[in-house]
PDB file of C-alpha atoms in Angstrom:
ATOM      1  CA  MET A   1       2.471  14.539 -21.147  1.00 64.00           C
ATOM      2  CA  GLY A   2       3.637  11.261 -22.648  1.00 83.00           C
ATOM      3  CA  VAL A   3       2.473   7.772 -21.875  1.00 95.00           C
ATOM      4  CA  ILE A   4       2.553   6.518 -18.283  1.00 98.00           C
ATOM      5  CA  GLY A   5       3.606   2.957 -17.541  1.00 98.00           C
ATOM      6  CA  VAL A   6       1.812   1.038 -14.791  1.00 98.00           C
ATOM      7  CA  ILE A   7       3.555  -2.138 -13.635  1.00 98.00           C
ATOM      8  CA  GLY A   8       1.380  -4.765 -11.991  1.00 98.00           C
ATOM      9  CA  ALA A   9      -2.265  -5.413 -12.829  1.00 97.00           C
ATOM     10  CA  GLY A  10      -3.452  -6.439  -9.385  1.00 94.00           C
ATOM     11  CA  VAL A  11      -5.891  -4.479  -7.259  1.00 92.00           C
ATOM     12  CA  MET A  12      -3.612  -1.451  -6.874  1.00 95.00           C
ATOM     13  CA  GLY A  13      -2.341  -1.425 -10.460  1.00 98.00           C
ATOM     14  CA  VAL A  14      -5.902  -1.621 -11.769  1.00 98.00           C
ATOM     15  CA  GLY A  15      -6.894   1.320  -9.578  1.00 98.00           C
ATOM     16  CA  VAL A  16      -3.895   3.421 -10.598  1.00 98.00           C
ATOM     17  CA  ALA A  17      -4.397   2.696 -14.312  1.00 98.00           C
ATOM     18  CA  GLN A  18      -8.096   3.560 -14.114  1.00 98.00           C
ATOM     19  CA  ASN A  19      -7.450   6.769 -12.175  1.00 98.00           C
ATOM     20  CA  LEU A  20      -4.858   7.926 -14.702  1.00 98.00           C
ATOM     21  CA  ALA A  21      -7.016   7.033 -17.709  1.00 98.00           C
ATOM     22  CA  GLN A  22     -10.206   8.627 -16.402  1.00 97.00           C
ATOM     23  CA  CYS A  23      -8.189  11.842 -15.949  1.00 97.00           C
ATOM     24  CA  GLY A  24      -7.072  11.783 -19.584  1.00 97.00           C
ATOM     25  CA  HIS A  25      -3.666  10.059 -19.472  1.00 98.00           C
ATOM     26  CA  GLU A  26      -2.527   7.403 -21.920  1.00 98.00           C
ATOM     27  CA  VAL A  27      -1.515   4.298 -19.968  1.00 98.00           C
ATOM     28  CA  ILE A  28       0.409   1.093 -20.655  1.00 98.00           C
ATOM     29  CA  LEU A  29      -0.587  -1.540 -18.084  1.00 98.00           C
ATOM     30  CA  VAL A  30       2.000  -4.313 -17.733  1.00 98.00           C
ATOM     31  CA  ASP A  31       1.947  -7.722 -16.098  1.00 98.00           C
ATOM     32  CA  THR A  32       3.415 -11.183 -16.623  1.00 97.00           C
ATOM     33  CA  GLN A  33       0.450 -12.916 -18.302  1.00 97.00           C
ATOM     34  CA  GLU A  34      -2.226 -11.971 -20.827  1.00 97.00           C
ATOM     35  CA  SER A  35      -4.863 -13.654 -18.656  1.00 98.00           C
ATOM     36  CA  ILE A  36      -4.059 -11.287 -15.772  1.00 97.00           C
ATOM     37  CA  LEU A  37      -4.329  -8.300 -18.107  1.00 98.00           C
ATOM     38  CA  ASP A  38      -7.671  -9.531 -19.472  1.00 98.00           C
ATOM     39  CA  GLU A  39      -8.975  -9.768 -15.910  1.00 97.00           C
ATOM     40  CA  ALA A  40      -7.644  -6.286 -15.216  1.00 98.00           C
ATOM     41  CA  ARG A  41      -9.492  -4.770 -18.176  1.00 98.00           C
ATOM     42  CA  ALA A  42     -12.689  -6.494 -17.068  1.00 98.00           C
ATOM     43  CA  ALA A  43     -12.208  -5.131 -13.541  1.00 97.00           C
ATOM     44  CA  ILE A  44     -11.666  -1.589 -14.833  1.00 98.00           C
ATOM     45  CA  ALA A  45     -14.814  -1.790 -16.968  1.00 98.00           C
ATOM     46  CA  ARG A  46     -16.782  -3.056 -13.972  1.00 96.00           C
ATOM     47  CA  ASN A  47     -15.395  -0.345 -11.686  1.00 96.00           C
ATOM     48  CA  CYS A  48     -16.273   2.353 -14.218  1.00 97.00           C
ATOM     49  CA  ARG A  49     -19.859   1.096 -14.498  1.00 96.00           C
ATOM     50  CA  LEU A  50     -20.213   1.142 -10.698  1.00 94.00           C
ATOM     51  CA  SER A  51     -18.418   4.451 -10.169  1.00 95.00           C
ATOM     52  CA  ARG A  52     -21.475   6.671  -9.865  1.00 92.00           C
ATOM     53  CA  LEU A  53     -23.257   4.174  -7.608  1.00 89.00           C
ATOM     54  CA  THR A  54     -20.326   4.267  -5.178  1.00 85.00           C
ATOM     55  CA  GLY A  55     -20.141   8.064  -4.994  1.00 88.00           C
ATOM     56  CA  GLY A  56     -17.691   8.667  -7.835  1.00 92.00           C
ATOM     57  CA  PRO A  57     -18.115  10.409 -11.186  1.00 94.00           C
ATOM     58  CA  ALA A  58     -20.083   8.923 -14.067  1.00 95.00           C
ATOM     59  CA  LEU A  59     -17.559   7.093 -16.269  1.00 97.00           C
ATOM     60  CA  ASP A  60     -17.808   5.584 -19.728  1.00 97.00           C
ATOM     61  CA  PRO A  61     -15.948   2.238 -19.532  1.00 97.00           C
ATOM     62  CA  ASP A  62     -15.153   2.246 -23.250  1.00 97.00           C
ATOM     63  CA  GLU A  63     -13.717   5.766 -23.073  1.00 97.00           C
ATOM     64  CA  VAL A  64     -11.516   4.908 -20.088  1.00 98.00           C
ATOM     65  CA  LEU A  65     -10.323   1.593 -21.559  1.00 98.00           C
ATOM     66  CA  ALA A  66      -9.513   3.285 -24.886  1.00 98.00           C
ATOM     67  CA  ARG A  67      -6.694   5.098 -23.050  1.00 98.00           C
ATOM     68  CA  ILE A  68      -5.265   1.886 -21.568  1.00 98.00           C
ATOM     69  CA  SER A  69      -3.121  -0.488 -23.607  1.00 98.00           C
ATOM     70  CA  THR A  70      -1.726  -3.681 -22.094  1.00 98.00           C
ATOM     71  CA  ALA A  71       1.511  -5.589 -22.522  1.00 98.00           C
ATOM     72  CA  VAL A  72       3.454  -8.515 -21.096  1.00 98.00           C
ATOM     73  CA  GLY A  73       6.953  -7.488 -19.991  1.00 95.00           C
ATOM     74  CA  VAL A  74       8.460  -4.210 -18.794  1.00 97.00           C
ATOM     75  CA  GLU A  75      10.062  -3.523 -22.179  1.00 97.00           C
ATOM     76  CA  ALA A  76       6.730  -1.970 -23.155  1.00 98.00           C
ATOM     77  CA  VAL A  77       7.342   1.030 -20.863  1.00 98.00           C
ATOM     78  CA  ALA A  78      10.814   1.858 -22.229  1.00 97.00           C
ATOM     79  CA  LYS A  79       9.650   5.255 -23.559  1.00 95.00           C
ATOM     80  CA  ALA A  80       7.329   6.164 -20.680  1.00 98.00           C
ATOM     81  CA  GLU A  81       7.817   9.523 -18.957  1.00 97.00           C
ATOM     82  CA  PHE A  82       6.565   8.120 -15.658  1.00 98.00           C
ATOM     83  CA  VAL A  83       6.455   4.492 -14.527  1.00 98.00           C
ATOM     84  CA  ILE A  84       4.375   3.518 -11.501  1.00 98.00           C
ATOM     85  CA  GLU A  85       5.288   0.137  -9.999  1.00 98.00           C
ATOM     86  CA  ASN A  86       2.559  -1.675  -8.037  1.00 97.00           C
ATOM     87  CA  VAL A  87       3.788  -5.230  -7.479  1.00 95.00           C
ATOM     88  CA  THR A  88       3.298  -7.119  -4.224  1.00 90.00           C
ATOM     89  CA  GLU A  89       5.081  -6.113  -1.007  1.00 88.00           C
ATOM     90  CA  ASN A  90       7.741  -8.781  -1.424  1.00 90.00           C
ATOM     91  CA  TRP A  91      11.281  -7.421  -1.592  1.00 93.00           C
ATOM     92  CA  GLN A  92      12.666 -10.075  -3.929  1.00 95.00           C
ATOM     93  CA  ILE A  93       9.863  -9.507  -6.452  1.00 96.00           C
ATOM     94  CA  LYS A  94      10.149  -5.709  -6.215  1.00 97.00           C
ATOM     95  CA  ARG A  95      13.917  -5.915  -6.600  1.00 97.00           C
ATOM     96  CA  GLU A  96      13.659  -7.996  -9.778  1.00 98.00           C
ATOM     97  CA  VAL A  97      11.086  -5.614 -11.271  1.00 98.00           C
ATOM     98  CA  HIS A  98      13.204  -2.537 -10.528  1.00 98.00           C
ATOM     99  CA  GLU A  99      16.331  -4.178 -11.930  1.00 98.00           C
ATOM    100  CA  ALA A 100      14.383  -4.775 -15.144  1.00 98.00           C
ATOM    101  CA  LEU A 101      13.015  -1.211 -15.190  1.00 98.00           C
ATOM    102  CA  ASP A 102      16.480   0.228 -14.646  1.00 97.00           C
ATOM    103  CA  ALA A 103      17.692  -1.681 -17.699  1.00 97.00           C
ATOM    104  CA  VAL A 104      14.950  -0.510 -20.088  1.00 97.00           C
ATOM    105  CA  CYS A 105      13.691   2.919 -18.954  1.00 97.00           C
ATOM    106  CA  ASP A 106      15.024   6.239 -20.188  1.00 94.00           C
ATOM    107  CA  PRO A 107      17.277   7.820 -17.517  1.00 93.00           C
ATOM    108  CA  ALA A 108      14.982  10.875 -17.481  1.00 94.00           C
ATOM    109  CA  ALA A 109      11.910   8.779 -16.608  1.00 97.00           C
ATOM    110  CA  VAL A 110      10.502   9.091 -13.102  1.00 98.00           C
ATOM    111  CA  ILE A 111      10.091   5.733 -11.353  1.00 98.00           C
ATOM    112  CA  ILE A 112       7.305   5.822  -8.770  1.00 98.00           C
ATOM    113  CA  VAL A 113       7.217   3.050  -6.183  1.00 98.00           C
ATOM    114  CA  ASN A 114       3.713   2.335  -4.905  1.00 98.00           C
ATOM    115  CA  THR A 115       4.528   0.716  -1.585  1.00 94.00           C
ATOM    116  CA  SER A 116       3.070   0.710   1.894  1.00 90.00           C
ATOM    117  CA  ALA A 117       6.156  -0.448   3.768  1.00 92.00           C
ATOM    118  CA  ILE A 118       9.401  -0.876   1.784  1.00 94.00           C
ATOM    119  CA  PRO A 119      11.855   2.048   2.152  1.00 96.00           C
ATOM    120  CA  ILE A 120      12.309   4.055  -1.055  1.00 98.00           C
ATOM    121  CA  THR A 121      16.065   4.391  -0.583  1.00 98.00           C
ATOM    122  CA  LYS A 122      16.296   0.591  -0.585  1.00 97.00           C
ATOM    123  CA  VAL A 123      14.390   0.394  -3.871  1.00 98.00           C
ATOM    124  CA  GLY A 124      16.476   3.191  -5.406  1.00 97.00           C
ATOM    125  CA  SER A 125      19.686   1.352  -4.530  1.00 97.00           C
ATOM    126  CA  VAL A 126      18.816  -1.368  -7.039  1.00 97.00           C
ATOM    127  CA  GLY A 127      19.412   0.801 -10.124  1.00 96.00           C
ATOM    128  CA  ARG A 128      21.914   3.204 -11.619  1.00 96.00           C
ATOM    129  CA  HIS A 129      19.660   6.258 -11.151  1.00 97.00           C
ATOM    130  CA  PRO A 130      18.377   6.383  -7.558  1.00 98.00           C
ATOM    131  CA  GLU A 131      17.782  10.112  -7.966  1.00 98.00           C
ATOM    132  CA  ARG A 132      14.737   9.420 -10.190  1.00 98.00           C
ATOM    133  CA  VAL A 133      13.054   6.954  -7.792  1.00 98.00           C
ATOM    134  CA  VAL A 134      10.303   8.309  -5.526  1.00 98.00           C
ATOM    135  CA  GLY A 135       7.642   6.664  -3.372  1.00 98.00           C
ATOM    136  CA  VAL A 136       3.903   7.239  -3.557  1.00 98.00           C
ATOM    137  CA  HIS A 137       1.683   5.239  -1.232  1.00 97.00           C
ATOM    138  CA  PHE A 138      -1.693   5.135  -2.969  1.00 97.00           C
ATOM    139  CA  MET A 139      -4.700   4.082  -0.906  1.00 94.00           C
ATOM    140  CA  ASN A 140      -7.284   1.503  -1.974  1.00 89.00           C
ATOM    141  CA  PRO A 141      -9.574   1.975  -3.865  1.00 92.00           C
ATOM    142  CA  VAL A 142      -7.253   4.341  -5.714  1.00 96.00           C
ATOM    143  CA  PRO A 143      -9.797   6.404  -7.718  1.00 96.00           C
ATOM    144  CA  ALA A 144     -11.824   7.150  -4.583  1.00 94.00           C
ATOM    145  CA  LYS A 145      -9.019   8.119  -2.195  1.00 95.00           C
ATOM    146  CA  PRO A 146      -7.929  11.785  -2.463  1.00 97.00           C
ATOM    147  CA  VAL A 147      -4.782  11.628  -0.291  1.00 98.00           C
ATOM    148  CA  VAL A 148      -1.476   9.840  -0.883  1.00 98.00           C
ATOM    149  CA  GLU A 149       1.840   9.730   0.945  1.00 98.00           C
ATOM    150  CA  LEU A 150       4.730  11.198  -1.089  1.00 98.00           C
ATOM    151  CA  ILE A 151       8.103   9.798  -0.024  1.00 98.00           C
ATOM    152  CA  PRO A 152      11.468  10.835  -1.493  1.00 98.00           C
ATOM    153  CA  GLY A 153      14.403   8.492  -0.999  1.00 98.00           C
ATOM    154  CA  PHE A 154      17.852   9.607   0.139  1.00 98.00           C
ATOM    155  CA  HIS A 155      18.948  10.427  -3.429  1.00 98.00           C
ATOM    156  CA  THR A 156      15.613  11.592  -4.902  1.00 98.00           C
ATOM    157  CA  THR A 157      15.974  15.046  -6.450  1.00 98.00           C
ATOM    158  CA  PRO A 158      13.604  17.947  -5.665  1.00 98.00           C
ATOM    159  CA  ASP A 159      12.710  18.101  -9.374  1.00 98.00           C
ATOM    160  CA  VAL A 160      11.488  14.493  -9.353  1.00 98.00           C
ATOM    161  CA  VAL A 161       9.431  15.163  -6.232  1.00 98.00           C
ATOM    162  CA  GLU A 162       7.788  18.225  -7.804  1.00 98.00           C
ATOM    163  CA  ARG A 163       7.106  16.486 -11.121  1.00 98.00           C
ATOM    164  CA  THR A 164       5.468  13.668  -9.185  1.00 98.00           C
ATOM    165  CA  ARG A 165       3.440  16.098  -7.094  1.00 98.00           C
ATOM    166  CA  GLU A 166       2.154  17.757 -10.290  1.00 98.00           C
ATOM    167  CA  LEU A 167       1.188  14.396 -11.765  1.00 98.00           C
ATOM    168  CA  LEU A 168      -0.675  13.498  -8.583  1.00 98.00           C
ATOM    169  CA  ALA A 169      -2.493  16.819  -8.445  1.00 98.00           C
ATOM    170  CA  GLY A 170      -3.638  16.276 -12.026  1.00 97.00           C
ATOM    171  CA  ILE A 171      -5.384  13.039 -11.063  1.00 98.00           C
ATOM    172  CA  GLY A 172      -7.039  14.509  -7.984  1.00 97.00           C
ATOM    173  CA  LYS A 173      -4.537  13.497  -5.322  1.00 98.00           C
ATOM    174  CA  ARG A 174      -3.291  15.644  -2.469  1.00 98.00           C
ATOM    175  CA  ALA A 175       0.231  14.563  -1.570  1.00 98.00           C
ATOM    176  CA  VAL A 176       1.277  14.526   2.083  1.00 98.00           C
ATOM    177  CA  ASP A 177       5.071  14.720   2.460  1.00 98.00           C
ATOM    178  CA  VAL A 178       6.526  11.891   4.539  1.00 98.00           C
ATOM    179  CA  LYS A 179      10.144  10.987   5.239  1.00 98.00           C
ATOM    180  CA  ASP A 180      11.539   7.656   4.087  1.00 98.00           C
ATOM    181  CA  SER A 181      10.884   5.234   6.941  1.00 95.00           C
ATOM    182  CA  SER A 182       9.491   1.719   6.619  1.00 95.00           C
ATOM    183  CA  GLY A 183       5.696   1.839   6.823  1.00 95.00           C
ATOM    184  CA  PHE A 184       5.752   5.654   6.534  1.00 97.00           C
ATOM    185  CA  VAL A 185       2.814   7.117   8.513  1.00 97.00           C
ATOM    186  CA  SER A 186      -0.253   5.135   7.508  1.00 95.00           C
ATOM    187  CA  ASN A 187       1.125   1.627   7.760  1.00 94.00           C
ATOM    188  CA  ARG A 188       3.216   2.171  10.861  1.00 95.00           C
ATOM    189  CA  VAL A 189      -0.167   2.611  12.556  1.00 96.00           C
ATOM    190  CA  LEU A 190      -2.607   0.628  10.406  1.00 96.00           C
ATOM    191  CA  MET A 191      -0.591  -2.600  10.160  1.00 96.00           C
ATOM    192  CA  LEU A 192      -0.169  -2.744  13.928  1.00 96.00           C
ATOM    193  CA  THR A 193      -3.928  -2.277  14.310  1.00 97.00           C
ATOM    194  CA  VAL A 194      -4.857  -4.966  11.782  1.00 98.00           C
ATOM    195  CA  ASN A 195      -2.225  -7.375  13.097  1.00 98.00           C
ATOM    196  CA  GLU A 196      -3.457  -6.971  16.685  1.00 98.00           C
ATOM    197  CA  ALA A 197      -7.079  -7.349  15.525  1.00 98.00           C
ATOM    198  CA  ALA A 198      -6.084 -10.623  13.856  1.00 98.00           C
ATOM    199  CA  TYR A 199      -4.542 -11.748  17.157  1.00 98.00           C
ATOM    200  CA  LEU A 200      -7.896 -11.143  18.869  1.00 98.00           C
ATOM    201  CA  VAL A 201      -9.537 -13.585  16.454  1.00 98.00           C
ATOM    202  CA  HIS A 202      -6.577 -15.994  16.627  1.00 98.00           C
ATOM    203  CA  GLU A 203      -6.761 -16.080  20.442  1.00 98.00           C
ATOM    204  CA  GLY A 204     -10.553 -16.455  20.505  1.00 98.00           C
ATOM    205  CA  VAL A 205     -11.120 -13.131  22.275  1.00 98.00           C
ATOM    206  CA  ALA A 206     -13.693 -12.032  19.677  1.00 98.00           C
ATOM    207  CA  THR A 207     -14.990 -12.845  16.228  1.00 98.00           C
ATOM    208  CA  ALA A 208     -14.002 -10.745  13.230  1.00 98.00           C
ATOM    209  CA  GLU A 209     -17.537  -9.358  13.185  1.00 98.00           C
ATOM    210  CA  ALA A 210     -17.302  -8.320  16.859  1.00 98.00           C
ATOM    211  CA  VAL A 211     -13.902  -6.663  16.417  1.00 98.00           C
ATOM    212  CA  ASP A 212     -15.111  -4.637  13.452  1.00 98.00           C
ATOM    213  CA  GLU A 213     -18.370  -3.681  15.148  1.00 98.00           C
ATOM    214  CA  VAL A 214     -16.447  -2.208  18.090  1.00 98.00           C
ATOM    215  CA  PHE A 215     -14.396  -0.013  15.743  1.00 98.00           C
ATOM    216  CA  ARG A 216     -17.401   1.062  13.674  1.00 97.00           C
ATOM    217  CA  GLY A 217     -19.730   1.643  16.608  1.00 97.00           C
ATOM    218  CA  CYS A 218     -17.352   3.067  19.190  1.00 97.00           C
ATOM    219  CA  PHE A 219     -14.937   5.064  17.066  1.00 96.00           C
ATOM    220  CA  GLY A 220     -17.009   5.938  14.008  1.00 96.00           C
ATOM    221  CA  HIS A 221     -14.757   4.072  11.570  1.00 95.00           C
ATOM    222  CA  PRO A 222     -16.583   3.339   8.292  1.00 94.00           C
ATOM    223  CA  MET A 223     -14.815  -0.038   8.167  1.00 95.00           C
ATOM    224  CA  GLY A 224     -13.362  -2.189  10.919  1.00 98.00           C
ATOM    225  CA  PRO A 225      -9.721  -3.325  10.799  1.00 98.00           C
ATOM    226  CA  LEU A 226     -10.493  -6.828   9.548  1.00 98.00           C
ATOM    227  CA  GLU A 227     -12.860  -5.584   6.857  1.00 98.00           C
ATOM    228  CA  THR A 228      -9.987  -3.309   5.861  1.00 96.00           C
ATOM    229  CA  ALA A 229      -7.641  -6.313   5.787  1.00 97.00           C
ATOM    230  CA  ASP A 230      -9.968  -8.095   3.380  1.00 97.00           C
ATOM    231  CA  LEU A 231     -10.134  -5.000   1.170  1.00 93.00           C
ATOM    232  CA  ILE A 232      -6.351  -4.524   1.083  1.00 91.00           C
ATOM    233  CA  GLY A 233      -5.615  -8.251   0.873  1.00 94.00           C
ATOM    234  CA  VAL A 234      -4.691 -10.482   3.810  1.00 97.00           C
ATOM    235  CA  ASP A 235      -1.523 -11.542   1.994  1.00 95.00           C
ATOM    236  CA  THR A 236      -0.538  -7.898   1.476  1.00 91.00           C
ATOM    237  CA  ILE A 237      -1.138  -7.216   5.171  1.00 95.00           C
ATOM    238  CA  LEU A 238       1.135 -10.119   6.091  1.00 96.00           C
ATOM    239  CA  TYR A 239       3.912  -9.027   3.734  1.00 94.00           C
ATOM    240  CA  SER A 240       3.721  -5.458   5.069  1.00 93.00           C
ATOM    241  CA  VAL A 241       3.895  -6.581   8.706  1.00 96.00           C
ATOM    242  CA  GLU A 242       6.843  -8.831   7.857  1.00 95.00           C
ATOM    243  CA  VAL A 243       8.671  -5.887   6.254  1.00 93.00           C
ATOM    244  CA  LEU A 244       8.090  -3.776   9.378  1.00 96.00           C
ATOM    245  CA  TYR A 245       9.233  -6.621  11.639  1.00 96.00           C
ATOM    246  CA  GLU A 246      12.386  -7.137   9.594  1.00 94.00           C
ATOM    247  CA  HIS A 247      13.171  -3.429   9.293  1.00 94.00           C
ATOM    248  CA  TYR A 248      12.644  -2.370  12.916  1.00 96.00           C
ATOM    249  CA  ALA A 249      13.569  -5.685  14.608  1.00 96.00           C
ATOM    250  CA  ASP A 250      10.847  -4.864  17.131  1.00 96.00           C
ATOM    251  CA  SER A 251       8.615  -7.595  18.561  1.00 96.00           C
ATOM    252  CA  LYS A 252       5.563  -5.328  18.432  1.00 96.00           C
ATOM    253  CA  TYR A 253       5.465  -6.035  14.683  1.00 96.00           C
ATOM    254  CA  ARG A 254       5.441  -9.837  15.092  1.00 97.00           C
ATOM    255  CA  PRO A 255       3.084 -11.212  12.404  1.00 98.00           C
ATOM    256  CA  CYS A 256      -0.013 -12.959  13.699  1.00 98.00           C
ATOM    257  CA  PRO A 257       0.086 -16.709  12.868  1.00 98.00           C
ATOM    258  CA  LEU A 258      -3.510 -16.465  11.630  1.00 98.00           C
ATOM    259  CA  LEU A 259      -2.428 -14.047   8.871  1.00 98.00           C
ATOM    260  CA  LYS A 260       0.212 -16.568   7.789  1.00 98.00           C
ATOM    261  CA  GLN A 261      -2.260 -19.456   7.787  1.00 98.00           C
ATOM    262  CA  MET A 262      -4.875 -17.504   5.839  1.00 98.00           C
ATOM    263  CA  THR A 263      -2.287 -16.423   3.286  1.00 98.00           C
ATOM    264  CA  ASP A 264      -1.119 -20.016   2.818  1.00 98.00           C
ATOM    265  CA  ALA A 265      -4.743 -21.161   2.486  1.00 98.00           C
ATOM    266  CA  GLY A 266      -5.508 -18.592  -0.219  1.00 98.00           C
ATOM    267  CA  LEU A 267      -7.954 -16.678   1.992  1.00 98.00           C
ATOM    268  CA  HIS A 268      -6.734 -13.283   0.826  1.00 97.00           C
ATOM    269  CA  GLY A 269      -9.973 -11.339   1.205  1.00 97.00           C
ATOM    270  CA  ARG A 270     -12.198  -9.769  -1.423  1.00 95.00           C
ATOM    271  CA  LYS A 271      -9.888 -10.575  -4.334  1.00 92.00           C
ATOM    272  CA  THR A 272     -10.127 -14.349  -3.692  1.00 95.00           C
ATOM    273  CA  GLY A 273     -13.716 -14.426  -2.409  1.00 96.00           C
ATOM    274  CA  ARG A 274     -12.859 -15.315   1.197  1.00 98.00           C
ATOM    275  CA  GLY A 275     -10.846 -13.754   3.973  1.00 98.00           C
ATOM    276  CA  PHE A 276     -12.060 -12.821   7.421  1.00 98.00           C
ATOM    277  CA  TYR A 277     -15.453 -12.682   5.674  1.00 98.00           C
ATOM    278  CA  ASN A 278     -16.996 -14.721   2.864  1.00 97.00           C
ATOM    279  CA  TYR A 279     -17.637 -12.793  -0.377  1.00 97.00           C
ATOM    280  CA  GLU A 280     -18.577 -15.772  -2.529  1.00 90.00           C
ATOM    281  CA  SER A 281     -22.099 -15.531  -3.899  1.00 73.00           C
TER     282      SER A 281
END
C-alpha cells in the first residue's frame, strides 16, 4: 500500500498517524504550521513510550516516527492512496479542507472523514468525486480503541467502503456499519449525555466530581461524562452538540451555556491543561 495522508495534527490526527505508523504504514501528517507538527511528533514519541504502561504494545518511538513525515499544506498528500481528514468539528473549516483536497488528490484516492457529527453526504457534496468520500468515526485515544463507526455517504461506492474496511482491519479496527445521520450512533447518545451533565454543573445540581462518581460507581463506567468531555475536548463537545442542534432542529440538543463559556475561556480539557478538571502540574 502507498503512503497515507493524515490531515490535522491535533489529538485525533496524532492518534490516527501513530496507529497507522505502528502498524507499518508510511504516513504524511499535515497541518498549517511547523510548530503544530513539532508538537505532534513530540506527542507521538511520548505516547509510544507510555504505550506499554497504559495496556498497549511495547513501541519504539524512533521506529514509529521514522514512518511519519510531516508537511505544511495539503499539497503534500497529492499522491496518497488514502487521506484521513481529522480537523475540528466546524463545518466551515472542514469545507475549506475538503475543497483543497478535492483540488489536489488523485481521483482514485479514498477520502476518509473522521467526524463525530457532520453528515458524510454533506462533506462529499463539496468535491467533484463524492463517490470516494467515506466516514470513519475513530474513538479517542485512537490506538487503544478497537471499534470505529464506518459511514458511507449517499454516493459512496461499495468498493470504497470495502477498501476502507480492509485498511481499518489492518490497523486493528473492527468497523461497525452505520447509516449517514448526524451524530451517527455514538454521538447521538454521548453528546446528549455530556451536554446534560454539563447542565447539572451549570445549574449547581452537582459538581463535576459528583456527576462522574455517580456514573462510575452506579453504572460501572470507567470514566464519567465530564472526564470524557475533558478527554475529547470541551470545544469539540460544543461543536458536536451545535452540529446536532442545527441538523435536527430539536431543542433536546441545545448546547449548555457552560460549554460555550469554557470554550471561549480556553478551558478545553486535557489538551489545554484545564477543563472540568485541572491537569496542570
